[in-house]
């Protein structure tokens, strides 16, 4: 990271977050997490860590590839009837759809919209601090390179618009060759990258959630479907009746 850039803050408001990110290029991307994990990995990497005994694996890399392939194969097998207008032979498009429904994949979700990242960081009722990651690199790959074994560094991947959530969430992904390794290790090894973090203390979550709603960022705007409407109604009435109890 360039020496004159701050690399972390503890934020109390949306305005403070906006001010902090103004130091970064317009190409910077953001990731909000409402659970602070020990590692920054794609979901398939975290799952592999949880269920595989690394010390017992003779060939760690090939074991991971087999693990990942089995997940994708099962997803295609059970979901093919629902994959309208998408060929099951198009592995990356299938992967993108699965990612948006929570499938463990090598894709790590990011957004170009800081307000969307804030929403994902402060959603949920778990009584814990929240985090937003900020990242930038000039390396961008196309759809045909997502599974390439030549991805020694982190790349941005802009998926095809195959779901309206990709638009509403300004979605993109990061991809790198070894999804079971903490992304921050790749940042240390690579050049021409920016990486920073924003911590949101739990005590500030409710206030920031209210600020976002006033800006039109809520379940309805993030998920433009029935899921989003339900999330919004649940939040709205829980907030309303919390106020009445006070």
PDB file of C-alpha atoms in Angstrom:
ATOM      1  CA  UNK A   1       0.000   0.000   0.000  1.00  0.00           C
ATOM      2  CA  UNK A   2       1.209   3.519  -0.798  1.00  0.00           C
ATOM      3  CA  UNK A   3       2.710   5.023   2.346  1.00  0.00           C
ATOM      4  CA  UNK A   4       0.484   8.118   2.404  1.00  0.00           C
ATOM      5  CA  UNK A   5      -2.742   6.082   2.528  1.00  0.00           C
ATOM      6  CA  UNK A   6      -4.380   5.120   5.805  1.00  0.00           C
ATOM      7  CA  UNK A   7      -4.984   1.372   5.903  1.00  0.00           C
ATOM      8  CA  UNK A   8      -7.615   1.033   8.656  1.00  0.00           C
ATOM      9  CA  UNK A   9     -10.182   2.886  10.767  1.00  0.00           C
ATOM     10  CA  UNK A  10     -12.926   2.192  13.295  1.00  0.00           C
ATOM     11  CA  UNK A  11     -16.031   3.783  11.766  1.00  0.00           C
ATOM     12  CA  UNK A  12     -18.985   5.292  13.603  1.00  0.00           C
ATOM     13  CA  UNK A  13     -21.064   6.503  10.647  1.00  0.00           C
ATOM     14  CA  UNK A  14     -21.638   6.218   6.909  1.00  0.00           C
ATOM     15  CA  UNK A  15     -20.094   9.664   6.430  1.00  0.00           C
ATOM     16  CA  UNK A  16     -16.895   8.557   8.159  1.00  0.00           C
ATOM     17  CA  UNK A  17     -16.671   5.503   5.899  1.00  0.00           C
ATOM     18  CA  UNK A  18     -17.206   7.604   2.764  1.00  0.00           C
ATOM     19  CA  UNK A  19     -14.522  10.042   3.870  1.00  0.00           C
ATOM     20  CA  UNK A  20     -12.066   7.193   4.493  1.00  0.00           C
ATOM     21  CA  UNK A  21     -12.545   5.543   1.088  1.00  0.00           C
ATOM     22  CA  UNK A  22     -12.207   8.864  -0.765  1.00  0.00           C
ATOM     23  CA  UNK A  23      -8.417   8.438  -0.576  1.00  0.00           C
ATOM     24  CA  UNK A  24      -8.560   5.343  -2.809  1.00  0.00           C
ATOM     25  CA  UNK A  25      -8.880   5.142  -6.624  1.00  0.00           C
ATOM     26  CA  UNK A  26     -12.349   4.954  -8.181  1.00  0.00           C
ATOM     27  CA  UNK A  27     -11.493   1.413  -9.269  1.00  0.00           C
ATOM     28  CA  UNK A  28     -11.304   0.200  -5.647  1.00  0.00           C
ATOM     29  CA  UNK A  29     -13.737  -2.556  -4.673  1.00  0.00           C
ATOM     30  CA  UNK A  30     -15.333  -3.411  -1.338  1.00  0.00           C
ATOM     31  CA  UNK A  31     -16.409  -6.442   0.676  1.00  0.00           C
ATOM     32  CA  UNK A  32     -18.617  -6.263   3.776  1.00  0.00           C
ATOM     33  CA  UNK A  33     -18.619  -9.078   6.350  1.00  0.00           C
ATOM     34  CA  UNK A  34     -21.047  -9.315   9.255  1.00  0.00           C
ATOM     35  CA  UNK A  35     -18.948 -12.079  10.790  1.00  0.00           C
ATOM     36  CA  UNK A  36     -15.263 -11.378  11.224  1.00  0.00           C
ATOM     37  CA  UNK A  37     -13.515 -14.522  10.043  1.00  0.00           C
ATOM     38  CA  UNK A  38      -9.938 -15.346  10.961  1.00  0.00           C
ATOM     39  CA  UNK A  39      -9.098 -15.637   7.274  1.00  0.00           C
ATOM     40  CA  UNK A  40     -10.139 -13.924   4.049  1.00  0.00           C
ATOM     41  CA  UNK A  41     -10.880 -16.827   1.723  1.00  0.00           C
ATOM     42  CA  UNK A  42     -13.565 -17.857  -0.746  1.00  0.00           C
ATOM     43  CA  UNK A  43     -16.238 -20.041   0.830  1.00  0.00           C
ATOM     44  CA  UNK A  44     -14.929 -23.231  -0.764  1.00  0.00           C
ATOM     45  CA  UNK A  45     -11.535 -22.591   0.837  1.00  0.00           C
ATOM     46  CA  UNK A  46     -13.050 -22.143   4.302  1.00  0.00           C
ATOM     47  CA  UNK A  47     -15.142 -25.290   3.831  1.00  0.00           C
ATOM     48  CA  UNK A  48     -12.093 -27.283   2.764  1.00  0.00           C
ATOM     49  CA  UNK A  49     -10.255 -26.095   5.885  1.00  0.00           C
ATOM     50  CA  UNK A  50     -13.122 -27.171   8.134  1.00  0.00           C
ATOM     51  CA  UNK A  51     -13.644 -30.666   6.779  1.00  0.00           C
ATOM     52  CA  UNK A  52     -10.284 -31.837   5.483  1.00  0.00           C
ATOM     53  CA  UNK A  53      -7.288 -33.025   7.469  1.00  0.00           C
ATOM     54  CA  UNK A  54      -4.462 -31.261   5.647  1.00  0.00           C
ATOM     55  CA  UNK A  55      -1.726 -33.247   7.350  1.00  0.00           C
ATOM     56  CA  UNK A  56      -3.282 -36.500   6.123  1.00  0.00           C
ATOM     57  CA  UNK A  57      -3.481 -35.414   2.482  1.00  0.00           C
ATOM     58  CA  UNK A  58      -0.654 -36.672   0.294  1.00  0.00           C
ATOM     59  CA  UNK A  59      -1.332 -34.219  -2.511  1.00  0.00           C
ATOM     60  CA  UNK A  60      -3.002 -31.159  -1.057  1.00  0.00           C
ATOM     61  CA  UNK A  61      -3.617 -29.283  -4.310  1.00  0.00           C
ATOM     62  CA  UNK A  62      -5.162 -32.206  -6.209  1.00  0.00           C
ATOM     63  CA  UNK A  63      -7.304 -33.064  -3.162  1.00  0.00           C
ATOM     64  CA  UNK A  64      -8.681 -29.545  -3.155  1.00  0.00           C
ATOM     65  CA  UNK A  65      -9.399 -29.654  -6.891  1.00  0.00           C
ATOM     66  CA  UNK A  66     -11.299 -32.927  -6.435  1.00  0.00           C
ATOM     67  CA  UNK A  67     -13.232 -31.409  -3.521  1.00  0.00           C
ATOM     68  CA  UNK A  68     -14.168 -28.324  -5.567  1.00  0.00           C
ATOM     69  CA  UNK A  69     -15.132 -30.370  -8.637  1.00  0.00           C
ATOM     70  CA  UNK A  70     -17.433 -32.586  -6.564  1.00  0.00           C
ATOM     71  CA  UNK A  71     -19.293 -29.521  -5.255  1.00  0.00           C
ATOM     72  CA  UNK A  72     -19.808 -28.128  -8.753  1.00  0.00           C
ATOM     73  CA  UNK A  73     -20.865 -31.514 -10.156  1.00  0.00           C
ATOM     74  CA  UNK A  74     -23.476 -31.969  -7.421  1.00  0.00           C
ATOM     75  CA  UNK A  75     -24.787 -28.444  -7.960  1.00  0.00           C
ATOM     76  CA  UNK A  76     -25.209 -29.077 -11.690  1.00  0.00           C
ATOM     77  CA  UNK A  77     -26.808 -32.472 -11.083  1.00  0.00           C
ATOM     78  CA  UNK A  78     -29.485 -31.194  -8.729  1.00  0.00           C
ATOM     79  CA  UNK A  79     -30.028 -27.716 -10.166  1.00  0.00           C
ATOM     80  CA  UNK A  80     -29.919 -28.311 -13.927  1.00  0.00           C
ATOM     81  CA  UNK A  81     -33.749 -28.060 -14.204  1.00  0.00           C
ATOM     82  CA  UNK A  82     -33.566 -24.561 -12.696  1.00  0.00           C
ATOM     83  CA  UNK A  83     -30.640 -23.258 -14.759  1.00  0.00           C
ATOM     84  CA  UNK A  84     -32.745 -21.586 -17.418  1.00  0.00           C
ATOM     85  CA  UNK A  85     -30.912 -20.268 -20.484  1.00  0.00           C
ATOM     86  CA  UNK A  86     -27.539 -21.381 -19.098  1.00  0.00           C
ATOM     87  CA  UNK A  87     -25.693 -24.386 -20.491  1.00  0.00           C
ATOM     88  CA  UNK A  88     -24.386 -26.737 -17.813  1.00  0.00           C
ATOM     89  CA  UNK A  89     -21.260 -26.999 -19.978  1.00  0.00           C
ATOM     90  CA  UNK A  90     -20.521 -23.335 -19.208  1.00  0.00           C
ATOM     91  CA  UNK A  91     -18.821 -24.026 -15.898  1.00  0.00           C
ATOM     92  CA  UNK A  92     -18.041 -20.431 -14.942  1.00  0.00           C
ATOM     93  CA  UNK A  93     -21.585 -19.175 -15.566  1.00  0.00           C
ATOM     94  CA  UNK A  94     -22.923 -22.072 -13.512  1.00  0.00           C
ATOM     95  CA  UNK A  95     -20.402 -21.159 -10.820  1.00  0.00           C
ATOM     96  CA  UNK A  96     -21.567 -17.529 -10.856  1.00  0.00           C
ATOM     97  CA  UNK A  97     -25.194 -18.546 -10.377  1.00  0.00           C
ATOM     98  CA  UNK A  98     -24.248 -20.906  -7.572  1.00  0.00           C
ATOM     99  CA  UNK A  99     -22.235 -18.167  -5.883  1.00  0.00           C
ATOM    100  CA  UNK A 100     -25.268 -15.891  -5.712  1.00  0.00           C
ATOM    101  CA  UNK A 101     -27.221 -18.627  -3.964  1.00  0.00           C
ATOM    102  CA  UNK A 102     -24.494 -19.396  -1.428  1.00  0.00           C
ATOM    103  CA  UNK A 103     -22.714 -22.310  -3.128  1.00  0.00           C
ATOM    104  CA  UNK A 104     -19.120 -22.730  -1.878  1.00  0.00           C
ATOM    105  CA  UNK A 105     -16.976 -21.611  -4.831  1.00  0.00           C
ATOM    106  CA  UNK A 106     -13.547 -20.165  -5.564  1.00  0.00           C
ATOM    107  CA  UNK A 107     -15.142 -16.786  -6.283  1.00  0.00           C
ATOM    108  CA  UNK A 108     -14.971 -14.163  -3.535  1.00  0.00           C
ATOM    109  CA  UNK A 109     -17.794 -11.601  -3.592  1.00  0.00           C
ATOM    110  CA  UNK A 110     -16.998  -7.889  -3.885  1.00  0.00           C
ATOM    111  CA  UNK A 111     -18.918  -4.802  -4.928  1.00  0.00           C
ATOM    112  CA  UNK A 112     -18.043  -1.545  -6.643  1.00  0.00           C
ATOM    113  CA  UNK A 113     -20.557   0.263  -4.406  1.00  0.00           C
ATOM    114  CA  UNK A 114     -19.383   1.092  -0.879  1.00  0.00           C
ATOM    115  CA  UNK A 115     -23.003   1.451   0.322  1.00  0.00           C
ATOM    116  CA  UNK A 116     -23.700  -2.138  -0.724  1.00  0.00           C
ATOM    117  CA  UNK A 117     -20.610  -3.293   1.180  1.00  0.00           C
ATOM    118  CA  UNK A 118     -21.769  -1.402   4.268  1.00  0.00           C
ATOM    119  CA  UNK A 119     -25.175  -3.093   4.006  1.00  0.00           C
ATOM    120  CA  UNK A 120     -23.638  -6.572   3.952  1.00  0.00           C
ATOM    121  CA  UNK A 121     -21.393  -5.651   6.869  1.00  0.00           C
ATOM    122  CA  UNK A 122     -24.219  -4.452   9.134  1.00  0.00           C
ATOM    123  CA  UNK A 123     -26.998  -6.894   8.209  1.00  0.00           C
ATOM    124  CA  UNK A 124     -28.005  -9.532  10.749  1.00  0.00           C
ATOM    125  CA  UNK A 125     -28.479  -9.425  14.504  1.00  0.00           C
ATOM    126  CA  UNK A 126     -25.299 -11.106  15.721  1.00  0.00           C
ATOM    127  CA  UNK A 127     -23.765  -9.045  18.511  1.00  0.00           C
ATOM    128  CA  UNK A 128     -20.296  -8.710  17.033  1.00  0.00           C
ATOM    129  CA  UNK A 129     -18.138  -6.136  15.316  1.00  0.00           C
ATOM    130  CA  UNK A 130     -18.304  -5.913  11.531  1.00  0.00           C
ATOM    131  CA  UNK A 131     -15.696  -5.377   8.819  1.00  0.00           C
ATOM    132  CA  UNK A 132     -15.338  -3.919   5.331  1.00  0.00           C
ATOM    133  CA  UNK A 133     -12.354  -4.785   3.135  1.00  0.00           C
ATOM    134  CA  UNK A 134     -11.069  -2.435   0.449  1.00  0.00           C
ATOM    135  CA  UNK A 135      -9.005  -3.799  -2.417  1.00  0.00           C
ATOM    136  CA  UNK A 136      -7.722  -2.712  -5.792  1.00  0.00           C
ATOM    137  CA  UNK A 137      -5.631  -4.178  -8.569  1.00  0.00           C
ATOM    138  CA  UNK A 138      -5.360  -3.454 -12.279  1.00  0.00           C
ATOM    139  CA  UNK A 139      -5.379  -7.164 -13.112  1.00  0.00           C
ATOM    140  CA  UNK A 140      -8.678  -8.219 -14.703  1.00  0.00           C
ATOM    141  CA  UNK A 141      -9.464 -11.608 -16.248  1.00  0.00           C
ATOM    142  CA  UNK A 142     -12.093 -12.873 -18.645  1.00  0.00           C
ATOM    143  CA  UNK A 143     -14.520 -15.726 -18.110  1.00  0.00           C
ATOM    144  CA  UNK A 144     -12.253 -18.264 -19.821  1.00  0.00           C
ATOM    145  CA  UNK A 145      -9.435 -17.674 -17.302  1.00  0.00           C
ATOM    146  CA  UNK A 146     -11.267 -18.268 -14.011  1.00  0.00           C
ATOM    147  CA  UNK A 147      -9.917 -21.826 -13.655  1.00  0.00           C
ATOM    148  CA  UNK A 148      -6.509 -21.101 -15.164  1.00  0.00           C
ATOM    149  CA  UNK A 149      -3.520 -22.530 -13.298  1.00  0.00           C
ATOM    150  CA  UNK A 150      -1.553 -19.430 -14.324  1.00  0.00           C
ATOM    151  CA  UNK A 151      -3.329 -17.089 -11.894  1.00  0.00           C
ATOM    152  CA  UNK A 152      -0.394 -16.627  -9.552  1.00  0.00           C
ATOM    153  CA  UNK A 153      -1.761 -13.295  -8.275  1.00  0.00           C
ATOM    154  CA  UNK A 154      -5.226 -11.934  -7.463  1.00  0.00           C
ATOM    155  CA  UNK A 155      -7.420 -10.827 -10.369  1.00  0.00           C
ATOM    156  CA  UNK A 156     -10.763  -9.074 -10.649  1.00  0.00           C
ATOM    157  CA  UNK A 157     -13.460 -10.924 -12.550  1.00  0.00           C
ATOM    158  CA  UNK A 158     -16.574  -9.129 -13.822  1.00  0.00           C
ATOM    159  CA  UNK A 159     -19.255 -11.799 -14.368  1.00  0.00           C
ATOM    160  CA  UNK A 160     -21.821 -11.786 -17.171  1.00  0.00           C
ATOM    161  CA  UNK A 161     -25.136 -10.232 -16.122  1.00  0.00           C
ATOM    162  CA  UNK A 162     -27.002 -13.503 -15.666  1.00  0.00           C
ATOM    163  CA  UNK A 163     -28.946 -12.423 -12.576  1.00  0.00           C
ATOM    164  CA  UNK A 164     -30.525  -9.094 -11.622  1.00  0.00           C
ATOM    165  CA  UNK A 165     -28.756  -9.237  -8.255  1.00  0.00           C
ATOM    166  CA  UNK A 166     -25.455  -8.711 -10.085  1.00  0.00           C
ATOM    167  CA  UNK A 167     -26.763  -5.315 -11.177  1.00  0.00           C
ATOM    168  CA  UNK A 168     -28.432  -4.292  -7.908  1.00  0.00           C
ATOM    169  CA  UNK A 169     -25.360  -5.257  -5.877  1.00  0.00           C
ATOM    170  CA  UNK A 170     -22.766  -3.909  -8.379  1.00  0.00           C
ATOM    171  CA  UNK A 171     -21.168  -7.325  -8.088  1.00  0.00           C
ATOM    172  CA  UNK A 172     -17.817  -8.621  -9.155  1.00  0.00           C
ATOM    173  CA  UNK A 173     -15.419 -11.232  -7.809  1.00  0.00           C
ATOM    174  CA  UNK A 174     -11.779 -11.779  -7.057  1.00  0.00           C
ATOM    175  CA  UNK A 175     -10.143 -14.977  -8.253  1.00  0.00           C
ATOM    176  CA  UNK A 176      -6.775 -16.550  -7.572  1.00  0.00           C
ATOM    177  CA  UNK A 177      -5.258 -19.969  -8.083  1.00  0.00           C
ATOM    178  CA  UNK A 178      -5.244 -21.249  -4.494  1.00  0.00           C
ATOM    179  CA  UNK A 179      -8.598 -20.414  -2.828  1.00  0.00           C
ATOM    180  CA  UNK A 180      -7.583 -22.275   0.333  1.00  0.00           C
ATOM    181  CA  UNK A 181      -4.870 -19.663   1.059  1.00  0.00           C
ATOM    182  CA  UNK A 182      -5.744 -16.421   2.845  1.00  0.00           C
ATOM    183  CA  UNK A 183      -6.132 -13.695   0.223  1.00  0.00           C
ATOM    184  CA  UNK A 184      -4.068 -11.343   2.384  1.00  0.00           C
ATOM    185  CA  UNK A 185      -1.032 -13.563   1.832  1.00  0.00           C
ATOM    186  CA  UNK A 186      -1.360 -12.936  -1.906  1.00  0.00           C
ATOM    187  CA  UNK A 187      -1.633  -9.203  -1.272  1.00  0.00           C
ATOM    188  CA  UNK A 188       1.673  -9.301   0.613  1.00  0.00           C
ATOM    189  CA  UNK A 189       3.337 -11.141  -2.261  1.00  0.00           C
ATOM    190  CA  UNK A 190       1.912  -9.045  -5.078  1.00  0.00           C
ATOM    191  CA  UNK A 191       2.690  -5.564  -6.359  1.00  0.00           C
ATOM    192  CA  UNK A 192       0.509  -2.692  -7.541  1.00  0.00           C
ATOM    193  CA  UNK A 193      -2.241  -3.539  -5.070  1.00  0.00           C
ATOM    194  CA  UNK A 194      -4.193  -1.598  -2.448  1.00  0.00           C
ATOM    195  CA  UNK A 195      -5.622  -3.274   0.630  1.00  0.00           C
ATOM    196  CA  UNK A 196      -7.329  -1.671   3.631  1.00  0.00           C
ATOM    197  CA  UNK A 197      -9.927  -2.458   6.299  1.00  0.00           C
ATOM    198  CA  UNK A 198     -12.773  -0.673   8.059  1.00  0.00           C
ATOM    199  CA  UNK A 199     -13.932  -1.959  11.435  1.00  0.00           C
ATOM    200  CA  UNK A 200     -17.498  -1.176  12.525  1.00  0.00           C
ATOM    201  CA  UNK A 201     -17.926  -1.655  16.291  1.00  0.00           C
ATOM    202  CA  UNK A 202     -21.160  -3.449  17.158  1.00  0.00           C
ATOM    203  CA  UNK A 203     -22.428  -0.433  19.123  1.00  0.00           C
ATOM    204  CA  UNK A 204     -22.537   1.566  15.854  1.00  0.00           C
ATOM    205  CA  UNK A 205     -24.348  -1.042  13.741  1.00  0.00           C
ATOM    206  CA  UNK A 206     -27.946   0.047  14.435  1.00  0.00           C
ATOM    207  CA  UNK A 207     -27.187   3.714  13.755  1.00  0.00           C
ATOM    208  CA  UNK A 208     -25.415   2.968  10.479  1.00  0.00           C
ATOM    209  CA  UNK A 209     -28.267   0.668   9.436  1.00  0.00           C
ATOM    210  CA  UNK A 210     -30.697   3.555   9.899  1.00  0.00           C
ATOM    211  CA  UNK A 211     -28.454   5.900   7.904  1.00  0.00           C
ATOM    212  CA  UNK A 212     -28.322   3.412   5.032  1.00  0.00           C
ATOM    213  CA  UNK A 213     -32.103   3.067   4.959  1.00  0.00           C
ATOM    214  CA  UNK A 214     -32.462   6.844   4.638  1.00  0.00           C
ATOM    215  CA  UNK A 215     -30.146   6.597   1.621  1.00  0.00           C
ATOM    216  CA  UNK A 216     -32.405   3.961   0.044  1.00  0.00           C
ATOM    217  CA  UNK A 217     -30.122   1.017   0.753  1.00  0.00           C
ATOM    218  CA  UNK A 218     -32.091  -1.865   2.271  1.00  0.00           C
ATOM    219  CA  UNK A 219     -33.241  -5.411   1.515  1.00  0.00           C
ATOM    220  CA  UNK A 220     -35.554  -4.232  -1.278  1.00  0.00           C
ATOM    221  CA  UNK A 221     -32.762  -2.508  -3.170  1.00  0.00           C
ATOM    222  CA  UNK A 222     -30.067  -5.113  -2.542  1.00  0.00           C
ATOM    223  CA  UNK A 223     -32.253  -8.120  -3.445  1.00  0.00           C
ATOM    224  CA  UNK A 224     -34.806  -6.996  -6.083  1.00  0.00           C
ATOM    225  CA  UNK A 225     -37.059  -9.997  -5.519  1.00  0.00           C
ATOM    226  CA  UNK A 226     -39.354 -11.571  -2.914  1.00  0.00           C
ATOM    227  CA  UNK A 227     -36.377 -12.449  -0.694  1.00  0.00           C
ATOM    228  CA  UNK A 228     -35.441  -8.782  -0.549  1.00  0.00           C
ATOM    229  CA  UNK A 229     -38.957  -7.594   0.235  1.00  0.00           C
ATOM    230  CA  UNK A 230     -39.192 -10.086   3.111  1.00  0.00           C
ATOM    231  CA  UNK A 231     -35.808  -8.986   4.486  1.00  0.00           C
ATOM    232  CA  UNK A 232     -36.921  -5.350   4.336  1.00  0.00           C
ATOM    233  CA  UNK A 233     -40.281  -5.982   6.029  1.00  0.00           C
ATOM    234  CA  UNK A 234     -38.620  -8.018   8.773  1.00  0.00           C
ATOM    235  CA  UNK A 235     -36.101  -5.240   9.426  1.00  0.00           C
ATOM    236  CA  UNK A 236     -38.653  -2.411   9.225  1.00  0.00           C
ATOM    237  CA  UNK A 237     -41.077  -3.901  11.715  1.00  0.00           C
ATOM    238  CA  UNK A 238     -38.376  -5.074  14.108  1.00  0.00           C
ATOM    239  CA  UNK A 239     -37.032  -1.502  14.190  1.00  0.00           C
ATOM    240  CA  UNK A 240     -40.514   0.001  14.496  1.00  0.00           C
ATOM    241  CA  UNK A 241     -41.557  -2.121  17.449  1.00  0.00           C
ATOM    242  CA  UNK A 242     -38.192  -1.699  19.137  1.00  0.00           C
ATOM    243  CA  UNK A 243     -38.859   2.053  19.134  1.00  0.00           C
ATOM    244  CA  UNK A 244     -42.371   1.560  20.561  1.00  0.00           C
ATOM    245  CA  UNK A 245     -40.984  -0.469  23.468  1.00  0.00           C
ATOM    246  CA  UNK A 246     -38.621   2.302  24.494  1.00  0.00           C
TER     247      UNK A 246
END
